[in-house]
Short mmCIF file of C-alpha atoms in Angstrom, two decimals:
data_model
loop_
_atom_site.label_atom_id
_atom_site.label_comp_id
_atom_site.label_asym_id
_atom_site.label_seq_id
_atom_site.Cartn_x
_atom_site.Cartn_y
_atom_site.Cartn_z
CA UNK S 1 0.00 0.00 0.00
CA UNK S 2 2.86 2.33 0.89
CA UNK S 3 4.57 1.57 -2.39
CA UNK S 4 1.40 2.43 -4.23
CA UNK S 5 1.14 5.62 -2.25
CA UNK S 6 4.64 6.68 -3.20
CA UNK S 7 4.15 5.72 -6.82
CA UNK S 8 1.02 7.77 -7.09
CA UNK S 9 2.83 10.68 -5.42
CA UNK S 10 5.36 10.74 -8.20
CA UNK S 11 2.82 10.12 -10.94
CA UNK S 12 0.86 13.05 -9.62
CA UNK S 13 4.04 15.09 -9.35
CA UNK S 14 4.71 14.51 -13.00
CA UNK S 15 1.24 15.76 -13.85
CA UNK S 16 -0.06 19.28 -13.57
CA UNK S 17 1.30 21.63 -10.90
CA UNK S 18 4.05 19.33 -9.68
CA UNK S 19 6.62 20.02 -6.99
CA UNK S 20 9.42 20.03 -9.55
CA UNK S 21 7.99 23.08 -11.31
CA UNK S 22 10.31 26.03 -10.94
CA UNK S 23 8.21 29.09 -10.28
CA UNK S 24 10.09 32.09 -11.74
CA UNK S 25 8.45 34.36 -9.18
CA UNK S 26 9.91 32.32 -6.34
CA UNK S 27 13.35 32.38 -7.98
CA UNK S 28 13.09 36.14 -8.38
CA UNK S 29 12.12 36.72 -4.76
CA UNK S 30 14.58 34.17 -3.40
CA UNK S 31 17.49 35.83 -5.18
CA UNK S 32 16.41 39.26 -3.96
CA UNK S 33 15.84 37.98 -0.44
CA UNK S 34 19.16 36.23 -0.36
CA UNK S 35 21.07 39.24 -1.64
CA UNK S 36 19.33 41.61 0.79
CA UNK S 37 19.97 39.13 3.59
CA UNK S 38 23.61 38.92 2.54
CA UNK S 39 24.01 42.71 2.53
CA UNK S 40 22.27 43.21 5.87
CA UNK S 41 24.07 40.37 7.59
CA UNK S 42 27.41 41.34 6.10
CA UNK S 43 27.14 44.87 7.40
CA UNK S 44 25.52 44.26 10.77
CA UNK S 45 26.44 40.72 11.72
CA UNK S 46 29.34 39.08 9.92
CA UNK S 47 31.63 42.08 9.91
CA UNK S 48 31.42 42.82 13.65
CA UNK S 49 31.43 39.15 14.60
CA UNK S 50 34.33 38.17 12.36
CA UNK S 51 36.29 41.27 13.37
CA UNK S 52 35.66 40.46 17.01
CA UNK S 53 36.75 36.87 16.46
CA UNK S 54 39.90 38.01 14.69
CA UNK S 55 40.62 40.53 17.39
CA UNK S 56 40.15 37.92 20.04
CA UNK S 57 42.33 35.49 18.15
CA UNK S 58 45.04 38.10 17.90
CA UNK S 59 44.59 39.08 21.53
CA UNK S 60 44.92 35.45 22.60
CA UNK S 61 47.94 34.94 20.40
CA UNK S 62 49.54 38.12 21.71
CA UNK S 63 48.86 37.17 25.31
CA UNK S 64 50.28 33.73 24.71
CA UNK S 65 53.37 35.26 23.14
CA UNK S 66 53.65 37.70 25.99
CA UNK S 67 53.23 34.93 28.51
CA UNK S 68 55.91 32.92 26.74
CA UNK S 69 58.21 35.92 26.73
CA UNK S 70 57.46 36.65 30.36
CA UNK S 71 58.23 33.06 31.17
CA UNK S 72 61.54 33.30 29.35
CA UNK S 73 62.31 36.57 31.10
CA UNK S 74 61.45 35.05 34.44
CA UNK S 75 63.66 32.09 33.62
CA UNK S 76 66.50 34.43 32.73
CA UNK S 77 66.02 36.48 35.86
CA UNK S 78 65.90 33.33 37.92
CA UNK S 79 69.10 32.07 36.35
CA UNK S 80 70.74 35.42 36.85
CA UNK S 81 69.58 35.50 40.43
CA UNK S 82 70.86 32.03 41.02
CA UNK S 83 74.15 32.90 39.40
CA UNK S 84 74.56 36.07 41.43
CA UNK S 85 73.47 34.24 44.54
CA UNK S 86 76.10 31.61 43.93
CA UNK S 87 78.64 34.32 43.24
CA UNK S 88 77.65 36.19 46.38
CA UNK S 89 77.89 33.02 48.42
CA UNK S 90 81.31 32.30 47.02
CA UNK S 91 82.38 35.85 47.67
CA UNK S 92 81.07 35.78 51.21
CA UNK S 93 82.91 32.53 51.77
CA UNK S 94 86.02 34.15 50.41
CA UNK S 95 85.52 37.19 52.59
CA UNK S 96 85.00 35.06 55.65
CA UNK S 97 88.09 33.04 54.79
CA UNK S 98 90.08 36.18 54.22
CA UNK S 99 88.91 37.75 57.42
CA UNK S 100 89.65 34.57 59.29
CA UNK S 101 93.16 34.56 57.88
CA UNK S 102 93.53 38.21 58.69
CA UNK S 103 92.24 37.67 62.19
CA UNK S 104 94.63 34.77 62.62
CA UNK S 105 97.49 36.91 61.45
CA UNK S 106 96.37 39.77 63.62
CA UNK S 107 96.11 37.49 66.61
CA UNK S 108 99.58 36.12 66.01
CA UNK S 109 100.95 39.56 65.55
CA UNK S 110 99.27 40.93 68.65
CA UNK S 111 100.43 37.95 70.62
CA UNK S 112 103.95 38.41 69.31
CA UNK S 113 103.86 42.12 69.99
CA UNK S 114 102.64 41.70 73.50
CA UNK S 115 105.18 39.02 74.16
CA UNK S 116 107.92 41.26 72.84
CA UNK S 117 106.67 44.17 74.84
CA UNK S 118 106.47 42.06 77.93
CA UNK S 119 110.01 40.88 77.42
CA UNK S 120 111.12 44.42 76.81
CA UNK S 121 109.38 45.57 79.93
CA UNK S 122 110.91 42.75 81.93
CA UNK S 123 114.34 43.63 80.53
CA UNK S 124 113.88 47.27 81.32
CA UNK S 125 112.72 46.44 84.77
CA UNK S 126 115.70 44.17 85.43
CA UNK S 127 118.06 46.81 84.07
CA UNK S 128 116.48 49.35 86.32
CA UNK S 129 116.77 47.03 89.23
CA UNK S 130 120.45 46.44 88.39
CA UNK S 131 121.06 50.13 88.07
CA UNK S 132 119.28 50.88 91.33
CA UNK S 133 121.21 48.15 93.00
CA UNK S 134 124.53 49.56 91.75
CA UNK S 135 123.58 53.05 92.86
CA UNK S 136 122.54 51.77 96.21
CA UNK S 137 125.79 49.86 96.55
CA UNK S 138 127.79 52.93 95.58
CA UNK S 139 125.98 55.00 98.13
CA UNK S 140 126.48 52.34 100.67
CA UNK S 141 130.20 52.32 99.91
CA UNK S 142 130.57 56.05 100.28
CA UNK S 143 128.52 56.05 103.40
CA UNK S 144 130.56 53.15 104.79
CA UNK S 145 133.77 55.02 103.93
CA UNK S 146 132.49 58.19 105.51
CA UNK S 147 131.38 56.32 108.57
CA UNK S 148 134.82 54.62 108.71
CA UNK S 149 136.64 57.94 108.35
CA UNK S 150 134.50 59.52 111.02
CA UNK S 151 135.07 56.56 113.26
CA UNK S 152 138.82 56.70 112.57
CA UNK S 153 138.78 60.40 113.18
CA UNK S 154 137.00 59.85 116.49
CA UNK S 155 139.47 57.15 117.52
CA UNK S 156 142.39 59.27 116.40
CA UNK S 157 141.09 62.33 118.22
CA UNK S 158 140.72 60.41 121.43
CA UNK S 159 144.10 58.47 121.30
CA UNK S 160 146.45 60.94 119.67
CA UNK S 161 148.08 63.27 122.37
CA UNK S 162 150.98 65.74 122.06
CA UNK S 163 153.66 63.30 122.83
CA UNK S 164 152.33 60.78 120.37
CA UNK S 165 151.96 63.48 117.71
CA UNK S 166 155.52 64.69 118.20
CA UNK S 167 156.79 61.11 118.09
CA UNK S 168 154.91 60.47 114.81
CA UNK S 169 156.02 63.79 113.27
CA UNK S 170 159.50 63.14 114.16
CA UNK S 171 159.30 59.63 112.82
CA UNK S 172 158.04 60.93 109.37
CA UNK S 173 160.66 63.79 109.42
CA UNK S 174 163.26 61.20 110.08
CA UNK S 175 162.10 59.09 107.18
CA UNK S 176 162.03 62.12 104.85
CA UNK S 177 165.53 63.19 105.93
CA UNK S 178 166.77 59.65 105.40
CA UNK S 179 165.58 59.83 101.80
CA UNK Q 1 -16.28 21.15 5.24
CA UNK Q 2 -14.23 22.23 8.27
CA UNK Q 3 -14.47 20.10 11.38
CA UNK Q 4 -16.00 21.68 14.43
CA UNK Q 5 -13.18 20.83 16.77
CA UNK Q 6 -10.12 22.99 16.65
CA UNK Q 7 -7.42 20.95 15.02
CA UNK Q 8 -4.27 21.68 13.17
CA UNK Q 9 -4.95 22.43 9.56
CA UNK Q 10 -2.96 19.43 8.49
CA UNK Q 11 -5.28 17.06 10.23
CA UNK Q 12 -8.39 18.88 9.06
CA UNK Q 13 -7.21 19.02 5.52
CA UNK Q 14 -6.16 15.44 5.56
CA UNK Q 15 -9.56 14.40 6.81
CA UNK Q 16 -11.21 16.42 4.11
CA UNK Q 17 -9.10 15.01 1.34
CA UNK Q 18 -9.27 11.44 2.52
CA UNK Q 19 -13.00 11.73 2.91
CA UNK Q 20 -13.28 12.56 -0.76
CA UNK Q 21 -11.31 9.63 -2.04
CA UNK Q 22 -9.76 6.87 -0.08
CA UNK Q 23 -6.36 6.45 -1.62
CA UNK Q 24 -5.85 9.74 -3.40
CA UNK Q 25 -2.52 11.09 -2.06
CA UNK Q 26 -2.85 14.53 -3.60
CA UNK Q 27 -3.18 16.06 -0.12
CA UNK Q 28 0.47 15.22 0.48
CA UNK Q 29 1.51 17.23 -2.53
CA UNK Q 30 -0.89 19.89 -1.43
CA UNK Q 31 1.10 20.26 1.81
CA UNK Q 32 4.49 20.02 0.22
CA UNK Q 33 3.75 22.35 -2.67
CA UNK Q 34 3.81 26.09 -2.67
CA UNK Q 35 0.54 28.02 -2.68
CA UNK Q 36 -0.69 31.57 -2.56
CA UNK Q 37 -2.62 30.97 0.65
CA UNK Q 38 -1.40 31.54 4.16
CA UNK Q 39 -3.61 29.88 6.66
CA UNK Q 40 -3.81 30.69 10.34
CA UNK Q 41 -5.36 27.44 11.45
CA UNK Q 42 -8.85 27.90 12.71
CA UNK Q 43 -8.67 31.69 12.27
CA UNK Q 44 -9.04 31.38 8.52
CA UNK Q 45 -6.57 32.01 5.76
CA UNK Q 46 -5.07 34.91 3.84
CA UNK Q 47 -4.84 34.92 0.07
CA UNK Q 48 -1.73 36.67 -1.11
CA UNK Q 49 -2.02 39.20 -3.94
CA UNK Q 50 -1.03 38.45 -7.49
CA UNK Q 51 1.93 40.45 -8.80
CA UNK Q 52 3.15 40.77 -12.36
CA UNK Q 53 6.46 42.14 -13.68
CA UNK Q 54 7.45 42.14 -17.38
CA UNK Q 55 4.98 39.38 -18.03
CA UNK Q 56 6.35 37.22 -15.25
CA UNK Q 57 4.27 36.06 -12.39
CA UNK Q 58 6.12 37.31 -9.34
CA UNK Q 59 3.35 36.79 -6.84
CA UNK Q 60 4.44 36.49 -3.26
CA UNK Q 61 3.65 32.91 -2.36
CA UNK Q 62 3.47 31.17 0.97
CA UNK Q 63 7.04 29.90 0.68
CA UNK Q 64 8.35 33.40 0.04
CA UNK Q 65 6.40 34.69 2.97
CA UNK Q 66 7.88 32.01 5.23
CA UNK Q 67 11.31 32.68 3.76
CA UNK Q 68 10.99 36.31 4.76
CA UNK Q 69 9.85 35.31 8.20
CA UNK Q 70 12.82 32.96 8.61
CA UNK Q 71 15.20 35.62 7.28
CA UNK Q 72 13.82 38.16 9.72
CA UNK Q 73 14.32 35.74 12.62
CA UNK Q 74 17.84 35.05 11.40
CA UNK Q 75 18.66 38.76 11.13
CA UNK Q 76 17.27 39.52 14.59
CA UNK Q 77 19.14 36.65 16.24
CA UNK Q 78 22.40 37.52 14.51
CA UNK Q 79 22.08 41.20 15.37
CA UNK Q 80 21.66 40.26 19.02
CA UNK Q 81 24.67 37.96 18.73
CA UNK Q 82 26.75 40.67 17.05
CA UNK Q 83 25.76 43.18 19.71
CA UNK Q 84 27.23 40.91 22.35
CA UNK Q 85 30.70 41.50 20.94
CA UNK Q 86 30.46 45.24 21.38
CA UNK Q 87 30.62 44.95 25.14
CA UNK Q 88 33.48 42.50 25.37
CA UNK Q 89 35.32 40.01 23.24
CA UNK Q 90 34.29 37.23 25.57
CA UNK Q 91 31.16 35.66 24.06
CA UNK Q 92 28.06 35.08 26.10
CA UNK Q 93 24.76 33.30 25.52
CA UNK Q 94 23.54 33.69 21.97
CA UNK Q 95 26.91 34.94 20.74
CA UNK Q 96 28.44 31.77 22.07
CA UNK Q 97 25.94 29.61 20.20
CA UNK Q 98 26.50 31.41 16.92
CA UNK Q 99 30.22 31.60 17.39
CA UNK Q 100 30.50 27.82 17.48
CA UNK Q 101 28.72 27.56 14.12
CA UNK Q 102 30.57 30.51 12.59
CA UNK Q 103 33.85 29.05 13.74
CA UNK Q 104 32.86 25.70 12.28
CA UNK Q 105 31.96 27.24 8.91
CA UNK Q 106 35.17 29.25 8.91
CA UNK Q 107 37.67 26.64 10.03
CA UNK Q 108 36.07 23.41 8.86
CA UNK Q 109 34.42 24.41 5.59
CA UNK Q 110 35.65 27.64 4.02
CA UNK Q 111 39.30 27.68 5.08
CA UNK Q 112 40.22 24.17 3.93
CA UNK Q 113 38.04 24.27 0.80
CA UNK Q 114 39.00 27.68 -0.58
CA UNK Q 115 42.42 27.99 0.97
CA UNK Q 116 44.37 31.22 0.83
CA UNK Q 117 42.28 34.33 0.23
CA UNK Q 118 39.13 32.83 1.72
CA UNK Q 119 38.24 35.96 3.74
CA UNK Q 120 36.12 37.79 1.09
CA UNK Q 121 33.90 34.69 0.76
CA UNK Q 122 33.15 34.43 4.47
CA UNK Q 123 30.00 36.65 4.48
CA UNK Q 124 28.54 34.79 1.51
CA UNK Q 125 29.34 31.34 2.86
CA UNK Q 126 28.02 32.21 6.32
CA UNK Q 127 24.82 33.69 4.93
CA UNK Q 128 24.32 30.63 2.74
CA UNK Q 129 24.91 28.22 5.60
CA UNK Q 130 22.67 30.01 8.08
CA UNK Q 131 19.94 30.63 5.52
CA UNK Q 132 19.74 26.97 4.54
CA UNK Q 133 20.09 25.80 8.13
CA UNK Q 134 17.34 28.07 9.40
CA UNK Q 135 14.98 27.25 6.51
CA UNK Q 136 15.56 23.54 7.08
CA UNK Q 137 15.08 23.81 10.82
CA UNK Q 138 11.97 25.96 10.64
CA UNK Q 139 10.50 23.44 8.23
CA UNK Q 140 10.66 20.86 10.98
CA UNK Q 141 8.34 22.80 13.28
CA UNK Q 142 4.94 21.18 12.78
CA UNK Q 143 2.87 24.32 12.37
CA UNK Q 144 0.50 24.67 9.41
CA UNK Q 145 2.42 27.49 7.79
CA UNK Q 146 6.00 26.65 8.59
CA UNK Q 147 6.71 24.73 5.44
CA UNK Q 148 10.24 23.80 4.60
CA UNK Q 149 11.31 26.59 2.26
CA UNK Q 150 14.28 24.60 0.98
CA UNK Q 151 11.76 21.96 -0.07
CA UNK Q 152 10.73 24.30 -2.87
CA UNK Q 153 12.84 23.53 -5.90
CA UNK Q 154 12.73 27.15 -7.06
CA UNK Q 155 14.39 28.27 -3.81
CA UNK Q 156 17.19 25.71 -4.04
CA UNK Q 157 17.55 26.52 -7.74
CA UNK Q 158 18.02 30.20 -6.85
CA UNK Q 159 20.65 29.34 -4.27
CA UNK Q 160 22.40 27.11 -6.80
CA UNK Q 161 22.29 29.89 -9.43
CA UNK Q 162 23.89 32.31 -6.98
CA UNK Q 163 26.53 29.68 -6.16
CA UNK Q 164 27.14 29.15 -9.87
CA UNK Q 165 27.61 32.88 -10.46
CA UNK Q 166 29.98 33.19 -7.50
CA UNK Q 167 32.01 30.17 -8.66
CA UNK Q 168 32.33 31.40 -12.25
CA UNK Q 169 33.06 34.97 -11.16
CA UNK Q 170 35.83 33.71 -8.90
CA UNK Q 171 37.43 31.71 -11.70
CA UNK Q 172 37.23 34.55 -14.19
CA UNK Q 173 38.47 37.16 -11.75
CA UNK Q 174 41.36 35.01 -10.61
CA UNK Q 175 42.64 33.92 -14.02
CA UNK Q 176 41.01 36.18 -16.60
CA UNK Q 177 38.06 35.11 -18.70
CA UNK Q 178 39.97 33.48 -21.56
CA UNK Q 179 42.46 31.61 -19.44
CA UNK Q 180 39.68 30.36 -17.18
CA UNK Q 181 37.59 29.09 -20.09
CA UNK Q 182 40.66 27.49 -21.62
CA UNK Q 183 41.50 25.78 -18.37
CA UNK Q 184 38.15 24.01 -18.44
CA UNK Q 185 39.53 21.70 -21.13
CA UNK Q 186 42.40 19.61 -19.76
CA UNK Q 187 45.62 20.41 -21.56
CA UNK Q 188 47.60 17.81 -23.43
CA UNK Q 189 44.55 16.41 -25.19
CA UNK Q 190 44.60 15.28 -28.80
CA UNK Q 191 43.06 17.97 -31.01
CA UNK Q 192 40.26 15.66 -32.11
CA UNK Q 193 39.02 15.14 -28.57
CA UNK Q 194 39.05 18.80 -27.55
CA UNK Q 195 35.56 19.65 -28.89
CA UNK Q 196 34.05 16.65 -27.10
CA UNK Q 197 35.88 17.48 -23.92
CA UNK Q 198 34.77 21.09 -24.18
CA UNK Q 199 31.14 20.03 -24.38
CA UNK Q 200 31.53 17.58 -21.51
CA UNK Q 201 33.27 20.14 -19.33
CA UNK Q 202 30.66 22.74 -20.19
CA UNK Q 203 27.89 20.34 -19.17
CA UNK Q 204 29.91 19.52 -16.04
CA UNK Q 205 29.99 23.22 -15.23
CA UNK Q 206 26.21 23.30 -15.05
CA UNK Q 207 25.85 19.88 -13.48
CA UNK Q 208 27.50 21.02 -10.27
CA UNK Q 209 24.91 23.66 -9.33
CA UNK Q 210 22.13 21.47 -10.67
CA UNK Q 211 23.23 18.69 -8.32
CA UNK Q 212 23.40 21.19 -5.48
CA UNK Q 213 19.85 22.31 -6.21
CA UNK Q 214 18.33 18.83 -6.52
CA UNK Q 215 20.24 17.39 -3.56
CA UNK Q 216 18.98 19.97 -1.10
CA UNK Q 217 15.45 20.04 -2.49
CA UNK Q 218 15.07 16.25 -2.65
CA UNK Q 219 16.48 15.69 0.83
CA UNK Q 220 14.23 18.25 2.41
CA UNK Q 221 11.05 17.37 0.56
CA UNK Q 222 11.53 13.60 0.89
CA UNK Q 223 11.52 13.67 4.66
CA UNK Q 224 8.32 15.65 4.69
CA UNK Q 225 6.60 13.36 2.20
CA UNK Q 226 7.60 10.36 4.30
CA UNK Q 227 6.21 12.01 7.43
CA UNK Q 228 2.92 12.87 5.70
CA UNK Q 229 2.69 9.38 4.23
CA UNK Q 230 3.22 7.76 7.62
CA UNK Q 231 0.57 9.93 9.20
CA UNK Q 232 -1.69 9.38 6.21
CA UNK Q 233 -1.73 5.66 6.92
CA UNK Q 234 -3.98 6.34 9.90
CA UNK Q 235 -6.61 7.91 7.67
CA UNK Q 236 -6.22 5.54 4.77
CA UNK Q 237 -6.54 2.46 6.94
CA UNK Q 238 -9.43 3.99 8.91
CA UNK Q 239 -8.15 2.64 12.17
CA UNK Q 240 -6.71 4.24 15.29
CA UNK Q 241 -4.53 1.22 16.04
CA UNK Q 242 -2.00 2.11 13.39
CA UNK Q 243 -1.50 5.52 15.02
CA UNK Q 244 1.20 4.48 17.54
CA UNK Q 245 3.24 2.93 14.75
CA UNK Q 246 2.77 5.97 12.53
CA UNK Q 247 3.59 8.42 15.28
CA UNK Q 248 6.60 6.37 16.35
CA UNK Q 249 7.98 6.27 12.84
CA UNK Q 250 7.19 9.93 12.34
CA UNK Q 251 9.13 10.79 15.48
CA UNK Q 252 12.04 8.77 14.20
CA UNK Q 253 11.92 10.45 10.77
CA UNK Q 254 11.58 13.85 12.43
CA UNK Q 255 14.77 13.23 14.42
CA UNK Q 256 16.47 12.03 11.29
CA UNK Q 257 15.30 15.22 9.60
CA UNK Q 258 17.07 17.31 12.25
CA UNK Q 259 20.26 15.53 11.27
CA UNK Q 260 19.49 15.89 7.57
CA UNK Q 261 18.76 19.60 8.00
CA UNK Q 262 22.23 20.09 9.48
CA UNK Q 263 23.97 17.81 7.01
CA UNK Q 264 22.34 19.39 3.96
CA UNK Q 265 23.24 22.90 5.09
CA UNK Q 266 26.78 21.66 5.61
CA UNK Q 267 26.93 19.82 2.28
CA UNK Q 268 25.57 22.73 0.22
CA UNK Q 269 28.03 25.17 1.81
CA UNK Q 270 30.88 22.70 1.67
CA UNK Q 271 30.39 21.90 -2.01
CA UNK Q 272 30.00 25.56 -2.95
CA UNK Q 273 33.21 26.36 -1.10
CA UNK Q 274 34.92 23.42 -2.77
CA UNK Q 275 33.83 24.55 -6.24
CA UNK Q 276 35.00 28.08 -5.49
CA UNK Q 277 38.33 26.64 -4.37
CA UNK Q 278 38.59 24.59 -7.55
CA UNK Q 279 37.83 27.63 -9.72
CA UNK Q 280 40.36 29.65 -7.75
CA UNK Q 281 43.20 27.17 -7.97
CA UNK Q 282 43.04 25.72 -11.47
CA UNK Q 283 45.14 22.63 -11.82
CA UNK Q 284 46.81 21.42 -15.00
#
C-alpha cells in the first residue's frame, strides 16, 4: 500500500502543478531575499562578529606570546639570580676566609707584639733594678767610707796626744831626711 | 467542510481530502507544494495578492512569505549575537551559540576548501549556511504554515544559481576570462578530442549547481513526504490502532530530519566552497 502511495505521489508530481515546477516568481524573490539578507548580515552581523573573532584570536595569540616571553624573562632572571646568589655566596665565603686569615694573622701579631713588649718591659725592669742596686751599693760604699773615716777620726782624736803626735812627726821627718 | 473541533490544519485538511477519495494522495503534494494561501489554522486564511512584472508572475507565495519570516528571525538573532561582541570580546549566551557555528563554517568548511584568500567569501558562505540551516530547521516545526522553504525547488535553484555565479566569477576574476575558459579543457589532449571534452566540461559546469539544487530540495522534501505518508496511513486504513506505529515512525523520521537539516546545510556550503576553491586554484 505504501509503495502504491509513493508511486502515485510521483505520478501526480509529473502531472499538472508538480513540486518540480520552478516558479520564476519564487526564484526572483529568493534571489532578492538572499542578496538583501547577505548585505544586511554582512554589514551588521558578519563584519562585527568576524572582526571580534579576529581581534580575540590576535589578543589570545599576543597574550600567549607575551606569557611565553614573560616566562623566558622570568627564567633568565631566575638564572641570573641564582648565578649572582652563587657568586655572592662564594664571595662571602672568600671574605669570611680572608677575614679569618687576617684575624689569625692579627692574633699572632698581637700575641707576638705583647710578648715582645712584655720581654722588653721585663728587661727594662731588670736593668732598672740592676742600676738601682749599683747606685745603692755605691751610696752604701761612700757612706761606709764616711762612717769609717768619722770613726777613725774619732778614735784618732781620742788616742792621739801631744807626745804621740811629736813622736809620729819626728818619725816621718826622720824618714824624709833619710831619703 | 471544516471540522467543528479545533485541530491543526494538516489534520483537518487530511480528513477532508481522505474523505473525498480513499487512496488519493494529492493532499500530500498539497502540503508540500507552494501556494498563494497563508492559513492561520482555525482563524481562517489569507490569500496573497497576485503580482506581475514584465509578463512574469512574481506573486508572493506562501514559501516566500515564510522565507521572509525565517530571514527576519535570522537577522534579529544575529544582530543580538553581534551586539554581544560590542561589550566584550568574551562571548556570552547567543553569541556563544552562533560563534560555534561561525567558527565551524570558517575553520572546517571555508578555510580548507578555498584555501588562501578565503576571507572575502566568508560573508557569503556564512549567509548561505545560516539561511539553509534556518529554513531547514523551521520546516521541521509542525505548524500549518512553517513549510520547509528549501523543499521548494525554485528556492534551491536560486541558491544554486547564486553559487554558480559566484564560482564562475571567482574563476574569471582570478585567471582572466579566456584563461579560465581554456583551463576548463584539460591540456595535453589530442586535437580531435578537444571539442568533445569542451562540451563535456561545459555540461559539467552546469551539473554542479544542478546537483546542489536537486540534492537539497530532494532531501528536504523527501523527509516531509515520508512524514505525511506515515501519518496518512492512519486515515487511509481507517483505524486508530496504526497511530502508535505511525507516530513512532514519524518521530524517528523527524529526528532524522534534524540531522538531515544540518547535514544538507553543511553539504551545500561545503560543495559551494569546494567549487569556489577549484575555480580559484586551477590545476593542470
